[in-house]
Each structure stands twice: as structure tokens, then as C-alpha cells.
Coordinates of C-alpha atoms and ligand atoms in Angstrom, one line a residue:
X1 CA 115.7 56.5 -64.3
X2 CA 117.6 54.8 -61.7
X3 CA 116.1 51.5 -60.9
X4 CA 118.3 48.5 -60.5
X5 CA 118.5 45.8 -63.4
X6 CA 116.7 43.1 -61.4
X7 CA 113.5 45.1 -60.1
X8 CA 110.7 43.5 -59.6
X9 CA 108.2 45.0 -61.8
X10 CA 104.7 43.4 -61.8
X11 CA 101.2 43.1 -60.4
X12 CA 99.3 42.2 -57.7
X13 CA 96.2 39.8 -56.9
X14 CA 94.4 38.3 -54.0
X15 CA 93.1 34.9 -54.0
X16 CA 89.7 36.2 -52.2
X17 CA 88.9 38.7 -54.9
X18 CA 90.3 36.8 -58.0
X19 CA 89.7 33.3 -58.1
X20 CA 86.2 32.4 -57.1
X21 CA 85.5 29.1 -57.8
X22 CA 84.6 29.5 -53.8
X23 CA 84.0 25.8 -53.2
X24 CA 85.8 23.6 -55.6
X25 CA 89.0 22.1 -55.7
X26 CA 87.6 20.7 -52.0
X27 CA 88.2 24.2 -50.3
X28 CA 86.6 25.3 -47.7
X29 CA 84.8 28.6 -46.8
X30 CA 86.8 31.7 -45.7
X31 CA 84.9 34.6 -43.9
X32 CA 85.2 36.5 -47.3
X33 CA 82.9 34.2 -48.5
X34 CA 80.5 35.3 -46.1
X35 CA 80.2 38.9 -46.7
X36 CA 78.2 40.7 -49.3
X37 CA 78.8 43.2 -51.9
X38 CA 78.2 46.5 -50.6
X39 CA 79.6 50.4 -52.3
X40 CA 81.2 53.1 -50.8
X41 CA 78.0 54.3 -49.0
X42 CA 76.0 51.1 -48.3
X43 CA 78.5 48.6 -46.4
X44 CA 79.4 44.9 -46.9
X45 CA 77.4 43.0 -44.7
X46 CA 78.3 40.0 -42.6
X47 CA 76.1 36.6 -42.5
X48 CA 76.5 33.6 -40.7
X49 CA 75.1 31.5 -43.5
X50 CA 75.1 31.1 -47.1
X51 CA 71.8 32.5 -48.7
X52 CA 71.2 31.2 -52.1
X53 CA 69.1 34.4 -52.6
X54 CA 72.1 36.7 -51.8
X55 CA 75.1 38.4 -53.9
X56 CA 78.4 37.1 -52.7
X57 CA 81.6 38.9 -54.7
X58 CA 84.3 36.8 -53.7
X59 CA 82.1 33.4 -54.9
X60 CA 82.9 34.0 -58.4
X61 CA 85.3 37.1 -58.2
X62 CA 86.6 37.4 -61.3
X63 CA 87.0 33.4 -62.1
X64 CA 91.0 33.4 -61.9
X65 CA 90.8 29.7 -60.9
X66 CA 89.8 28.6 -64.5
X67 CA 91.3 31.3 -66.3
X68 CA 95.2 31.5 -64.6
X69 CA 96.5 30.4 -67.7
X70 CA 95.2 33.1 -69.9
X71 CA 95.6 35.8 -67.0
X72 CA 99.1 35.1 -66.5
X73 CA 100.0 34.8 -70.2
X74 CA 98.8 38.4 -70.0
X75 CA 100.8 39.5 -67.2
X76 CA 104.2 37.8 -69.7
X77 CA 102.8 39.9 -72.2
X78 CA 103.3 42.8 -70.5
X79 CA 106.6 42.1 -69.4
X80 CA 105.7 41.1 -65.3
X81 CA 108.8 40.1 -63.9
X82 CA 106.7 39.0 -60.4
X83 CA 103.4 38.0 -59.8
X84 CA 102.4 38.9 -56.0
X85 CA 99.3 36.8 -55.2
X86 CA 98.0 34.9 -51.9
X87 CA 97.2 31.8 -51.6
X88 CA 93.6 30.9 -50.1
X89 CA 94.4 29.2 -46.6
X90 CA 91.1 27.1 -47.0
X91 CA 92.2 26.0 -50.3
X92 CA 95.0 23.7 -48.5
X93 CA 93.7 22.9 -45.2
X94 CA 89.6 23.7 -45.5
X95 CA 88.5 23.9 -41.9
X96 CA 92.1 25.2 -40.9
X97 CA 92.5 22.1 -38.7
X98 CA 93.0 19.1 -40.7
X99 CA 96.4 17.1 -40.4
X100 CA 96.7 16.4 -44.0
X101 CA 96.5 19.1 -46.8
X102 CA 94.0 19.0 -49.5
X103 CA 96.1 17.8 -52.7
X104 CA 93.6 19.3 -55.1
X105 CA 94.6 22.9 -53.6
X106 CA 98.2 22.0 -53.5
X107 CA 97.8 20.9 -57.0
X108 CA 96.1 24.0 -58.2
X109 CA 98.4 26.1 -56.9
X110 CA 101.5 23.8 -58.6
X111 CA 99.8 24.6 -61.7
X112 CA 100.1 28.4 -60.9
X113 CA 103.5 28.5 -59.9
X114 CA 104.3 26.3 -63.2
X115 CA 102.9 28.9 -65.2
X116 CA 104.4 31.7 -63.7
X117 CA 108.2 30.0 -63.7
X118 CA 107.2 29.4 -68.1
X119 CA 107.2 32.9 -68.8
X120 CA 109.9 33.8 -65.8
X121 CA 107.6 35.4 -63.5
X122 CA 108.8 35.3 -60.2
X123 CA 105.8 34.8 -57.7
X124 CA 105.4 36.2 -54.4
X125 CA 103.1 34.8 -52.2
X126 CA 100.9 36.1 -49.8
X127 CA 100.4 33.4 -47.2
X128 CA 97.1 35.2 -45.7
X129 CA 95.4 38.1 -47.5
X130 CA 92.2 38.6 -46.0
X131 CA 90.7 35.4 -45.6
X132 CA 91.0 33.0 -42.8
X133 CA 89.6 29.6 -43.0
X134 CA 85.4 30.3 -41.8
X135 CA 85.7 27.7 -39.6
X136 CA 88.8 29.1 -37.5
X137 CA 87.1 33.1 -36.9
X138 CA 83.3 30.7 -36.0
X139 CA 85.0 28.3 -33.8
X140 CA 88.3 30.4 -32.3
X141 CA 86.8 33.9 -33.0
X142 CA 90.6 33.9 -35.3
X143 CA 93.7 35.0 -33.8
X144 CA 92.3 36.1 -30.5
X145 CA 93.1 32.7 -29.4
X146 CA 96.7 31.4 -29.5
X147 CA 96.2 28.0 -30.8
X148 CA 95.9 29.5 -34.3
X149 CA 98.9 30.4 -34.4
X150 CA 100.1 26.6 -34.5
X151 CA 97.7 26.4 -37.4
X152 CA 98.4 28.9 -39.4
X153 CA 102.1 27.8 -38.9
X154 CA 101.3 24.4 -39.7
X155 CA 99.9 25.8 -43.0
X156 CA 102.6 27.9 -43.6
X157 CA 105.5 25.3 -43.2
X158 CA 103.3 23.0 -45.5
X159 CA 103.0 25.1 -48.4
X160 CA 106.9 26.5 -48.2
X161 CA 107.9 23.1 -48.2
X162 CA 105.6 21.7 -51.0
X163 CA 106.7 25.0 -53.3
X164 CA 110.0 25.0 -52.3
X165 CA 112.1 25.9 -55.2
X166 CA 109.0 27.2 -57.0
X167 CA 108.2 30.2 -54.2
X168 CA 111.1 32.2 -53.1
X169 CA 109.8 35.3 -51.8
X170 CA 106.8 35.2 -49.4
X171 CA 104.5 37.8 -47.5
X172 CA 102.6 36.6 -43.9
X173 CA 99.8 38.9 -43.5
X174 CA 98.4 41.1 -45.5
X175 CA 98.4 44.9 -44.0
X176 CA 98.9 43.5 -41.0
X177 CA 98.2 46.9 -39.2
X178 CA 94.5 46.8 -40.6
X179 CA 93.8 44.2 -37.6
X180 CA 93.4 47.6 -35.4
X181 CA 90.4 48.8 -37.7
X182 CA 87.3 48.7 -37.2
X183 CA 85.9 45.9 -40.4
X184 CA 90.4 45.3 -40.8
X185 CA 90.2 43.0 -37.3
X186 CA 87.2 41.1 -39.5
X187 CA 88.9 40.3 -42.0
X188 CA 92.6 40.5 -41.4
X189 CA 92.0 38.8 -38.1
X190 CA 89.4 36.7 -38.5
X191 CA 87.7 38.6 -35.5
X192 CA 84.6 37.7 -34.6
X193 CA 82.6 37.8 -31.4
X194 CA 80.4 34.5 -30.5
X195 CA 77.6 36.5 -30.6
X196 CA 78.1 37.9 -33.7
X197 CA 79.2 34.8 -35.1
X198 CA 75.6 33.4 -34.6
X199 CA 73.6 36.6 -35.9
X200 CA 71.4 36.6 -39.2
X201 CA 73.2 39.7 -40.6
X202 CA 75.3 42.0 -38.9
X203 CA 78.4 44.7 -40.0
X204 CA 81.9 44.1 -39.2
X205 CA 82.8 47.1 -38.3
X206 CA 83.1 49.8 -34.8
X207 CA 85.0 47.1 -33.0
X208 CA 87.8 49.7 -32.9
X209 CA 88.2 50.5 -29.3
X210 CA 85.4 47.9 -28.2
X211 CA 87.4 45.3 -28.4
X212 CA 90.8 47.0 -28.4
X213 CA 92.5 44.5 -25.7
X214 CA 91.4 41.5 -28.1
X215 CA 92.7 43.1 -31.0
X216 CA 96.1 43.7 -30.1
X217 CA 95.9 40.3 -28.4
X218 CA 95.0 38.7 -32.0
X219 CA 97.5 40.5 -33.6
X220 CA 100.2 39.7 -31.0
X221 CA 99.3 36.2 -32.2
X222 CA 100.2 37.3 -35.5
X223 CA 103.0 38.7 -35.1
X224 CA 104.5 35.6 -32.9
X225 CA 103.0 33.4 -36.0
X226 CA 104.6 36.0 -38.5
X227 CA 107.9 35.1 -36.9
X228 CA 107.8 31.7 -36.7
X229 CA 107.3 31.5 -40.1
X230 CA 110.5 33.8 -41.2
X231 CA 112.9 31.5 -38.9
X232 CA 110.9 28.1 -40.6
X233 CA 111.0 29.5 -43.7
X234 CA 114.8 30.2 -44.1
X235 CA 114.8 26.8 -42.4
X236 CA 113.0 25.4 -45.4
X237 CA 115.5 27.0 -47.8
X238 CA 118.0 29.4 -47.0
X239 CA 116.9 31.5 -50.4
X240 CA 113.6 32.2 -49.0
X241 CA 113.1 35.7 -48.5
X242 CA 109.8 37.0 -46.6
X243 CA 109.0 40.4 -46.1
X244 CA 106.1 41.8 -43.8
X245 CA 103.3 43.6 -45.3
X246 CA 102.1 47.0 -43.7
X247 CA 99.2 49.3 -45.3
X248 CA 100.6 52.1 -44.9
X249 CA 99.1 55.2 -44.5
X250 CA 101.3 58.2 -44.4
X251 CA 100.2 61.1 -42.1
X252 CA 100.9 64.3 -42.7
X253 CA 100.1 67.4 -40.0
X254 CA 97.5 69.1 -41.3
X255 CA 99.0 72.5 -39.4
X256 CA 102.0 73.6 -38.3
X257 CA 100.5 74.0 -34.5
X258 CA 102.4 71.8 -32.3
X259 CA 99.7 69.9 -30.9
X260 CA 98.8 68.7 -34.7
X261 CA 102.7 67.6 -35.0
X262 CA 102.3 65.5 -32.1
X263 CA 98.8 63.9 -33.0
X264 CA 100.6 63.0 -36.4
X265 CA 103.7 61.1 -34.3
X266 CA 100.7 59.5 -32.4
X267 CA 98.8 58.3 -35.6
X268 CA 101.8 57.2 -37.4
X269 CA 103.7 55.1 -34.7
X270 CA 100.2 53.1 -34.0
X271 CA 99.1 52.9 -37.2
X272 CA 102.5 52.1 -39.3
X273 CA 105.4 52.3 -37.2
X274 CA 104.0 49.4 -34.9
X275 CA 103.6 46.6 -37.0
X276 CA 106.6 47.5 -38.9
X277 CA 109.0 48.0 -35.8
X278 CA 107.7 44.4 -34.2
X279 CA 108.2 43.1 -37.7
X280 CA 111.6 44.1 -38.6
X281 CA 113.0 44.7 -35.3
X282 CA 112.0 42.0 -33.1
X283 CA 110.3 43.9 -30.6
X284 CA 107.7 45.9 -29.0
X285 CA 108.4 49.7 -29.5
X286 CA 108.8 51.7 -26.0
X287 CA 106.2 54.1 -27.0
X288 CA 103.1 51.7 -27.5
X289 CA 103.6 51.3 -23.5
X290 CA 101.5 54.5 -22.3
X291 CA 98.9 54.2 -25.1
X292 CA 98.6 50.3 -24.2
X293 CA 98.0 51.5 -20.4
X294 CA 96.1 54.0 -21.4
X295 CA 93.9 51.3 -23.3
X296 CA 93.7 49.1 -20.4
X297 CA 95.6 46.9 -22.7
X298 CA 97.7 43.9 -21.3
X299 CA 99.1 41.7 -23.9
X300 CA 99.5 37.9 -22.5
X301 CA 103.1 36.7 -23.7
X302 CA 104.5 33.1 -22.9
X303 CA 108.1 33.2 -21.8
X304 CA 109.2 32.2 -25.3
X305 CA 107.5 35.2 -27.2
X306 CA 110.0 37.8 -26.7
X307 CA 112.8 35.3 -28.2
X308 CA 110.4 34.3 -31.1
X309 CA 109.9 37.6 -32.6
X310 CA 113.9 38.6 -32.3
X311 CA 114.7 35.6 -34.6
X312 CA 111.8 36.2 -36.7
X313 CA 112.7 39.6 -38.4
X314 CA 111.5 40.0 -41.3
X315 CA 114.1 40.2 -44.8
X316 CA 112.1 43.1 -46.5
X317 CA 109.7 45.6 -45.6
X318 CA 106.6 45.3 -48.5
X319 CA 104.0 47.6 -48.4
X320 CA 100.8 49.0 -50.0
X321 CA 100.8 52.6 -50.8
X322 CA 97.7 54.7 -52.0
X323 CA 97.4 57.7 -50.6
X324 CA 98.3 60.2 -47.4
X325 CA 96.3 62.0 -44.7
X326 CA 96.2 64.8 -42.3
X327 CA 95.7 64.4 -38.6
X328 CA 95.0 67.1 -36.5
X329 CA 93.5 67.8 -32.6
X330 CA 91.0 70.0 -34.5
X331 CA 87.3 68.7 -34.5
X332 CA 85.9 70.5 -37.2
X333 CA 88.3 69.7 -40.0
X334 CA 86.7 68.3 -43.1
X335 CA 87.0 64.8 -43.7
X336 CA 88.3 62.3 -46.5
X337 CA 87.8 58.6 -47.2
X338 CA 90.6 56.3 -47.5
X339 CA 91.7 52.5 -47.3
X340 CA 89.4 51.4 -44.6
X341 CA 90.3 55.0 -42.8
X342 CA 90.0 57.9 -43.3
X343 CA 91.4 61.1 -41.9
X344 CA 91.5 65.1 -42.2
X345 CA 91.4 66.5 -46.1
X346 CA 94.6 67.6 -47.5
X347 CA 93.8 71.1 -49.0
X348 CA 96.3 70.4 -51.2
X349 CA 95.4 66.7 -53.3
X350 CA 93.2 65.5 -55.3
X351 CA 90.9 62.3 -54.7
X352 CA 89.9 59.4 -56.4
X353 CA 86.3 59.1 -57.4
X354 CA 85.8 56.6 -53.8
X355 CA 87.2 59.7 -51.8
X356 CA 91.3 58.5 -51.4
X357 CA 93.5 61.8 -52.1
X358 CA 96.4 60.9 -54.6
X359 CA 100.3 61.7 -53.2
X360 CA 103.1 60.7 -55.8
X361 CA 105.0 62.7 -53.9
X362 CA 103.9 60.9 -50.5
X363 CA 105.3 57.8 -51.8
X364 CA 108.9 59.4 -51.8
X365 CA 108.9 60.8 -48.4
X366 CA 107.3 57.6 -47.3
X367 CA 110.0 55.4 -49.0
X368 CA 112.8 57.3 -47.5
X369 CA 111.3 57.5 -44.2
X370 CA 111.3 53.6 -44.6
X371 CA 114.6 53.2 -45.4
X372 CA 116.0 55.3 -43.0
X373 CA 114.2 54.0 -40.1
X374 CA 115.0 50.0 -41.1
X375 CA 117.4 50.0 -43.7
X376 CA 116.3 46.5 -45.4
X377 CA 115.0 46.3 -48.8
X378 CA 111.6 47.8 -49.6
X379 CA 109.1 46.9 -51.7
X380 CA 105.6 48.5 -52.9
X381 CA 103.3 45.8 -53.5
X382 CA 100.4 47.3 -54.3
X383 CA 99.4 50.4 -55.4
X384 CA 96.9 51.7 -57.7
X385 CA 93.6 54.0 -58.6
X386 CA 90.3 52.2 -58.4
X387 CA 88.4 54.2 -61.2
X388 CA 84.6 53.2 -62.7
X389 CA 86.3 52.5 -66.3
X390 CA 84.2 52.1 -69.3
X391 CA 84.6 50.3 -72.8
X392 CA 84.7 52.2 -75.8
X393 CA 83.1 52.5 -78.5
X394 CA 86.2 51.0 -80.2
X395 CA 85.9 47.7 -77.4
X396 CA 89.1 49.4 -75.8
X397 CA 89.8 50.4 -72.3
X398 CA 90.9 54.3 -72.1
X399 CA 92.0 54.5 -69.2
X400 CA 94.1 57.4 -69.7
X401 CA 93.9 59.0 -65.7
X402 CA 95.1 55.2 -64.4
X403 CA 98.3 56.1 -66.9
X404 CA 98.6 59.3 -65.2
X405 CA 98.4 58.2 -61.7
X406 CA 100.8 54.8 -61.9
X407 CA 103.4 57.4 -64.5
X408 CA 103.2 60.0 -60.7
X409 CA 104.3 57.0 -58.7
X410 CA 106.2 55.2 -60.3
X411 CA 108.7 58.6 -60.9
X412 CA 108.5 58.9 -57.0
X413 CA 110.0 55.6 -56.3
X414 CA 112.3 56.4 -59.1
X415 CA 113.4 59.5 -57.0
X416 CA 113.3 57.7 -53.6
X417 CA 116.1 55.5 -55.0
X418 CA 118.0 58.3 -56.3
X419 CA 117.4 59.4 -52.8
X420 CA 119.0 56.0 -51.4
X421 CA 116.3 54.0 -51.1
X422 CA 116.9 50.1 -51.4
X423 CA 113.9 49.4 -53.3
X424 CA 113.7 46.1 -54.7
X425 CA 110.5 46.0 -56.6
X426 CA 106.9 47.8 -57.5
X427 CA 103.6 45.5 -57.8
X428 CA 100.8 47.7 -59.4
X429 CA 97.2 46.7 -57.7
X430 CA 95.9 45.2 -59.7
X431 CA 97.1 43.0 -62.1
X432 CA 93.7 42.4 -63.1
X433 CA 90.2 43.8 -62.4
X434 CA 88.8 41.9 -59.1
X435 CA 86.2 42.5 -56.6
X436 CA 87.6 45.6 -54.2
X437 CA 88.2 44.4 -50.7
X438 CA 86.5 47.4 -49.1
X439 CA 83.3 48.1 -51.1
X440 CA 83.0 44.5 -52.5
X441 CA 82.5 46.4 -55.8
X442 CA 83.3 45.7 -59.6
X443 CA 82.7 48.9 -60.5
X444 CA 85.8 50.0 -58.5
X445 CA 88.6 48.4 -60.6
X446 CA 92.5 48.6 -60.3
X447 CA 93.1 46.8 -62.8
X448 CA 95.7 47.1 -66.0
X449 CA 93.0 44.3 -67.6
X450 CA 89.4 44.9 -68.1
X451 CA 87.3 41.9 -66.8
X452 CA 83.9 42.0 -68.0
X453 CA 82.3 41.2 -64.6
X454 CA 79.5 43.3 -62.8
X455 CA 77.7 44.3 -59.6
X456 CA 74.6 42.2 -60.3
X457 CA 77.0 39.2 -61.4
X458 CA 76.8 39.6 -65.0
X459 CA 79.2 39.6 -67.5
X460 CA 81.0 36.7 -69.7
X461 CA 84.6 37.1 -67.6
X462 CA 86.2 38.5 -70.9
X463 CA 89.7 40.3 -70.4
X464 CA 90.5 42.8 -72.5
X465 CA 94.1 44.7 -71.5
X466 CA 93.7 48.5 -71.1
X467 CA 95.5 51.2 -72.0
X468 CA 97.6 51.4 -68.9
X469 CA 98.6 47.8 -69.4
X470 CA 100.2 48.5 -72.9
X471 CA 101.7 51.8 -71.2
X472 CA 103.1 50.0 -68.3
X473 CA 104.4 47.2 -70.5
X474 CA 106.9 50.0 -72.2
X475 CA 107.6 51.2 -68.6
X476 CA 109.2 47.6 -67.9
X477 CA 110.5 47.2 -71.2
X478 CA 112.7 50.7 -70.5
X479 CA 112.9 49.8 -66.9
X480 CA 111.3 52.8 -65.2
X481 CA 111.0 54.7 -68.3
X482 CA 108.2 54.9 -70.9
X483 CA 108.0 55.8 -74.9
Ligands
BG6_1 C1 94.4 46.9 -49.8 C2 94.2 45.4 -49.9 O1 93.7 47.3 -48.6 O2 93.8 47.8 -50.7 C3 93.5 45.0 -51.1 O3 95.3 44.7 -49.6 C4 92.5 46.0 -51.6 O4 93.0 43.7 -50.9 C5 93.2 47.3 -51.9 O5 91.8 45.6 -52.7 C6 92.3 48.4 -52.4 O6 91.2 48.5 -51.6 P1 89.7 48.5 -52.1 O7 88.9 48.5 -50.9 O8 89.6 49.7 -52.9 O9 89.6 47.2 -52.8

């Protein structure tokens, strides 16, 4: 295999499905802690209040923030050369507006990064995976209004500072493109309307095309915050690095008519190529001007903006990769699930057991398309099969189809590099089981480590590393290669 000496092989977290511990350490609530557990069928639900009564996955999760130690002597066991994880927003400023940080979140996270630099694991850090302070989406309804962007900033400047030296490579937003789906502008956004904000129970979700001006507005906000956090952070320390961090979801024509070729072109450039082109090259794309018109969508912009996002480009592309669709003008083609969307069936793949079709292959065209569109260094960070795994008889985890999948991929990206591809690293989701983002499930786990944690909250929080995580340690050992 091909891939450089210095790739950054490892896994992936997020503080909202990890560390529970939801309100200690003086943090304050994010809106993941106010949404239920739900499965693929039933959704997670939305409440405005905490009810004692009710099931909340990310309150617990999977107890990371007493049991870092042990997870990440784990994650040195099997070889991790990075550790992509997020820190929790509320965790260092709890409402999102105070003028001093929280030391007991600052300290915590000191701890982790301690850890992780013992063993020579190279963090990466996502500054905002999924879970805005509560107080900013109640009060500001989350990006939609601009002076979040100052606090999220503020935020972001304190914590590169504070970790300088400790933190070199750093994510903004988390699948930033996700703020254009329907429950993605929840939770990537923090979008919320005022009335919705007040209601008992509601679902965050079939805002898509709603409340498409507000959307694009919050994520213009984003993006300009996104920015000014590149230019700060090489500021900070010229051996920062920050990438963006696009869910992409490659789309594929499901026939060779035309019109299908163009309805893919259309899907892909609002879906990926957006976020990506602002991101990396400093601008709005030409082609999102007919669809914005066509949306009735006019982005407010100071003077400044336009300047902002130019000397904000990103360093490196990262990514999230689990599957492909089709698109198609036809109405009556069967459906598939996928990461929060879904799209027309690929005759062709296979799907998890939650519906997602499985492309190795996907992963190579996607990587080269990536690299010859931008040129800067890629980097999946998360990628993965959620699968109901069992214990065995023999207390082990076989999770032998996990192997099987992550052996597919990771071959791709070897390929994509003998292709050309600058690919600078692979993060598999997850490092560990934790609760899934879209189904708020246990049940669905990624992970390379068993957690002994349920839907109905029981379990004793026991790891126990599965066979993919003694598989993938020989992968890393052999650099792309396995015995
Ligand atoms: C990505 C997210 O959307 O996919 C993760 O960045 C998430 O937070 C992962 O867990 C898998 O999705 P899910 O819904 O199966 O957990």
C-alpha cells in the first residue's frame, strides 16, 4: 500500500455522544441535551425542558468524561496516531455569552489533550460538532443571527489559545452542509424558531425549504465565523492547521438520461460542492445564484464579508464519508435511507442494516474528485458501519462484517492516493461505541470498542475492544496493510 509514513491513522468521537456527564464540570446545556432517543423509525424528539421522567442519550452517552483515561489508553493500544474529537462549546463558556471561560472545562479538556500527547496521539479538534450552547439556539434561534458569530469566535480564539501547543489541527463545524437539512439546521445550526423554542415536544425536522432563506442566512454566519477562525488561528500559531468538515454525500446518476445527469450536478453542487467551494475558496460559487433566486433567497452580507471568507480558506478539506446515492427526475424510483438524507436506491449496493448503501469504491472517486477540484490535503474523518453488534458467548465482540467494510475503504483511499490524491489521514467513526447522532440509538454502534451501554440506559459502561479494533491495530502497525 501507498500511504505516506506520517498518516494520520485513528478514530473519531463527539463530545455530545461520548462524554455525558451533561452537567458537571459547570457546563451548561447544549440543544443535544434536549432531544430524546428515538430509532430509525420513531424520531428523536425535541423538548424545551428537562423531564426527569424522560430518556436523554447524550446525558450519560457513553461516560467518556470519567473514563478518557482508560478510552484513550485503548485508542494507544491500538496504535491511534490522532484522536479527532470536539470539544463541547458549553463546557467552556455555558450559556455561550459569558466573558470568562469556565476553568473546570478548560481543565478537563487539559487533562485530555495531556493524555493523548503521553501515548503520541495527535488530537484534532472539532470546535462545534453538533451542539451549540441551549441558551444561544432559545435566545438567538443560533446562527440565524449574526452576533453569534462574535461568540462562537470568542470561543474559538479562547480555546486555540489556551491549547496552543497541545492542539494543532482543528475542524470548525461539523458537516457543515447538514445546516440545509431538515433536523441538520437543528442541530448543526442551532435553528430553532421562537415558537418552537417554547413548545412541550415538538420534531426538528421539515424545515427544509420552510425556512430555506434563514438557513442559508445561519450558515452564511458560519461560514463568515468558520473564516475568522482560520485567519485567528494561524494568528495564534502559525502551525495550526484547520480544515473544514463537509458530510459528503456522493451522488451518482441513477440513469444515463440526461436530465438525471443534470439533477445529479444540481444535488451535488448544493449539497457538497457549496460548503466546500466557500470553504476552501473564499467564495460564493456562480451557480448557487439562480437556485438562490429561485428560492427567493437573499443572503444579507456586511461590506467586510466578502474579504473575510478570502483570507479564511481553509488548510485541508476533512470529511465524513459513508455511503453514495442516486438522484434522478424520476418519481417512482425506490428509495434508500442515508445520513440524515436519503436518495434513489443504487441497484447495484448493498445497505447497512439502518438503510445506508455501502461504496468502497465511492470513496475513491470521491477522493479524486476532491483533489482535483481543490488540490489541498484531504482527510476522511469519519467513516464507519453502525451495526447492532452482540457479545459472545466467549465475552468477545465478532464483529467480523465491521472488518470487512473498514478493510473495502480503507483499500479505496489506498488507491485514491495511488491515483494522486494528497490524503493526509483516515479517522474511523467511531473510536468507541456512542449514542448515534441520527437515531439517538446504542444499538447502532460504530465503534472498534464495545461499550456496555443500552437503549433503556442500562449497562455498567464496560469496554471491551472488538475484533475490528485488534484488526485495525495490524492495519496501522503495517501502515495500510493488515496480517
Ligand atoms: C455524522 C456525524 O453525521 O455521522 C456523527 O458527524 C454521526 O455525529 C455519524 O454519529 C453517523 O451517523 P448516525 O446517525 O448513524 O450516528
Amino acid at each position: 500500500m501507498v500511504f505516506p509514513k506520517n498518516f494520520l491513522w485513528g478514530g473519531a468521537t463527539a463530545a455530545n455522544q461520548c462524554e455525558g456527564g451533561y452537567l458537571e464540570g459547570k457546563k451548561g446545556l447544549t440543544i443535544q441535551d434536549m432531544i430524546t432517543g428515538g430509532s430509525l423509525h420513531s424520531p428523536r424528539l425535541f423538548r424545551g425542558t428537562i423531564d426527569k421522567t424522560v430518556f436523554y442519550p447524550s446525558h450519560e452517552a457513553v461516560d467518556f468524561y470519567h473514563r478518557y483515561r482508560e478510552d484513550i489508553a485503548l485508542f494507544a493500544e491500538a496504535g491511534f496516531r490522532c484522536y479527532r474529537m470536539s470539544i463541547s462549546w458549553a463546557r467552556i463558556f455555558p450559556t455561550g455569552e459569558e466573558n470568562e471561560p469556565n476553568e473546570e472545562g478548560l481543565a478537563f479538556y487539559d487533562q485530555v489533550f495531556d493524555e493523548c500527547r503521553r501515548y503520541g496521539i495527535e488530537p484534532m479538534v472539532t470546535l462545534n460538532h453538533f451542539d451549540i450552547p441551549w441558551n444561544l439556539a432559545k435566545k438567538y434561534g443560533g446562527f440565524q443571527d449574526r452576533r453569534v458569530i462574535d461568540l462562537f469566535v470568542r470561543y474559538a480564539e479562547c480555546v486555540m489559545k489556551h491549547f496552543r501547543g497541545k492542539v494543532r489541527y482543528w475542524l470548525t463545524f461539523n458537516e457543515i452542509n447538514f445546516g440545509l437539512l431538515n433536523m441538520g439546521a437543528y442541530k448543526s445550526l442551532g435553528y430553532l424558531e421562537k415558537e418552537d423554542a417554547e413548545k412541550q415536544e415538538f420534531v426538528p425536522k421539515d424545515a427544509l425549504h420552510k425556512n430555506l432563506p434563514a438557513q442559508l442566512q445561519a450558515m452564511h454566519h458560519q461560514f463568515i465565523a468558520s473564516a475568522m477562525t482560520v485567519h485567528l488561528a494561524h494568528e495564534i500559531d502559525p502551525a495550526n492547521q484547520v480544515g473544514c468538515m463537509i458530510s459528503h454525500i456522493t451522488q451518482y446518476p441513477l440513469t444515463c438520461e440526461p436530465k438525471d445527469m443534470l439533477e445529479t450536478q444540481r444535488k451535488d453542487r448544493i449539497l457538497n460542492k457549496f460548503s466546500g467551494d466557500v470553504m476552501v475558496l473564499g467564495e460564493y460559487p456562480s451557480y448557487m445564484k439562480r437556485w438562490f433566486a429561485e428560492h427567493g433567497i437573499s443572503i444579507r452580507q456586511e461590506p467586510e464579508d466578502a474579504a473575510v471568507l478570502k483570507k479564511g480558506c481553509v488548510d485541508f478539506y476533512a470529511f465524513s464519508y459513508y455511503m453514495t446515492n442516486c438522484a434522478t427526475v424520476r418519481t417512482d424510483a425506490a428509495q434508500v435511507e442515508g445520513n440524515l438524507m436519503g436518495g434513489a436506491k443504487n441497484p447495484y449496493l448493498q445497505t447497512s442494516e439502518w438503510g445506508w448503501q455501502i461504496d468502497p469504491d465511492g470513496l475513491r472517486y470521491t477522493l479524486n474528485e476532491l483533489w482535483d477540484r481543490y488540490h489541498i490535503p484531504l482527510m476522511i474523518v469519519e467513516n464507519g458501519l453502525g451495526a447492532e453488534d452482540k457479545i459472545a458467548a466467549d465475552g468477545k465482540v465478532h464483529d467480523s462484517y465491521r472488518i470487512s467494510y473498514l478493510q473495502k475503504h480503507i483499500r479505496a483511499v489506498g488507491e485514491a492516493i495511488a491515483d494522486g490524491a494528497a490524503v493526509m489521514g483516515y479517522t474511523v467513526w467511531s473510536a468507541l461505541d456512542l449514542v448515534s447522532s441520527g437515531t439517538g440509538e446504542m444499538k447502532k454502534r460504530y465503534g472498534l470498542i464495545y461499550v456496555d451501554r443500552h437503549d433503556d440506559g442500562s449497562g455498567d459502561f464496560r469496554r471491551i475492544p472488538k475484533d475490528s479494533f485488534y484488526w485495525y491495530k495490524s492495519c496501522i502497525k503495517n501502515n495500510g496493510d493488515w496480517e
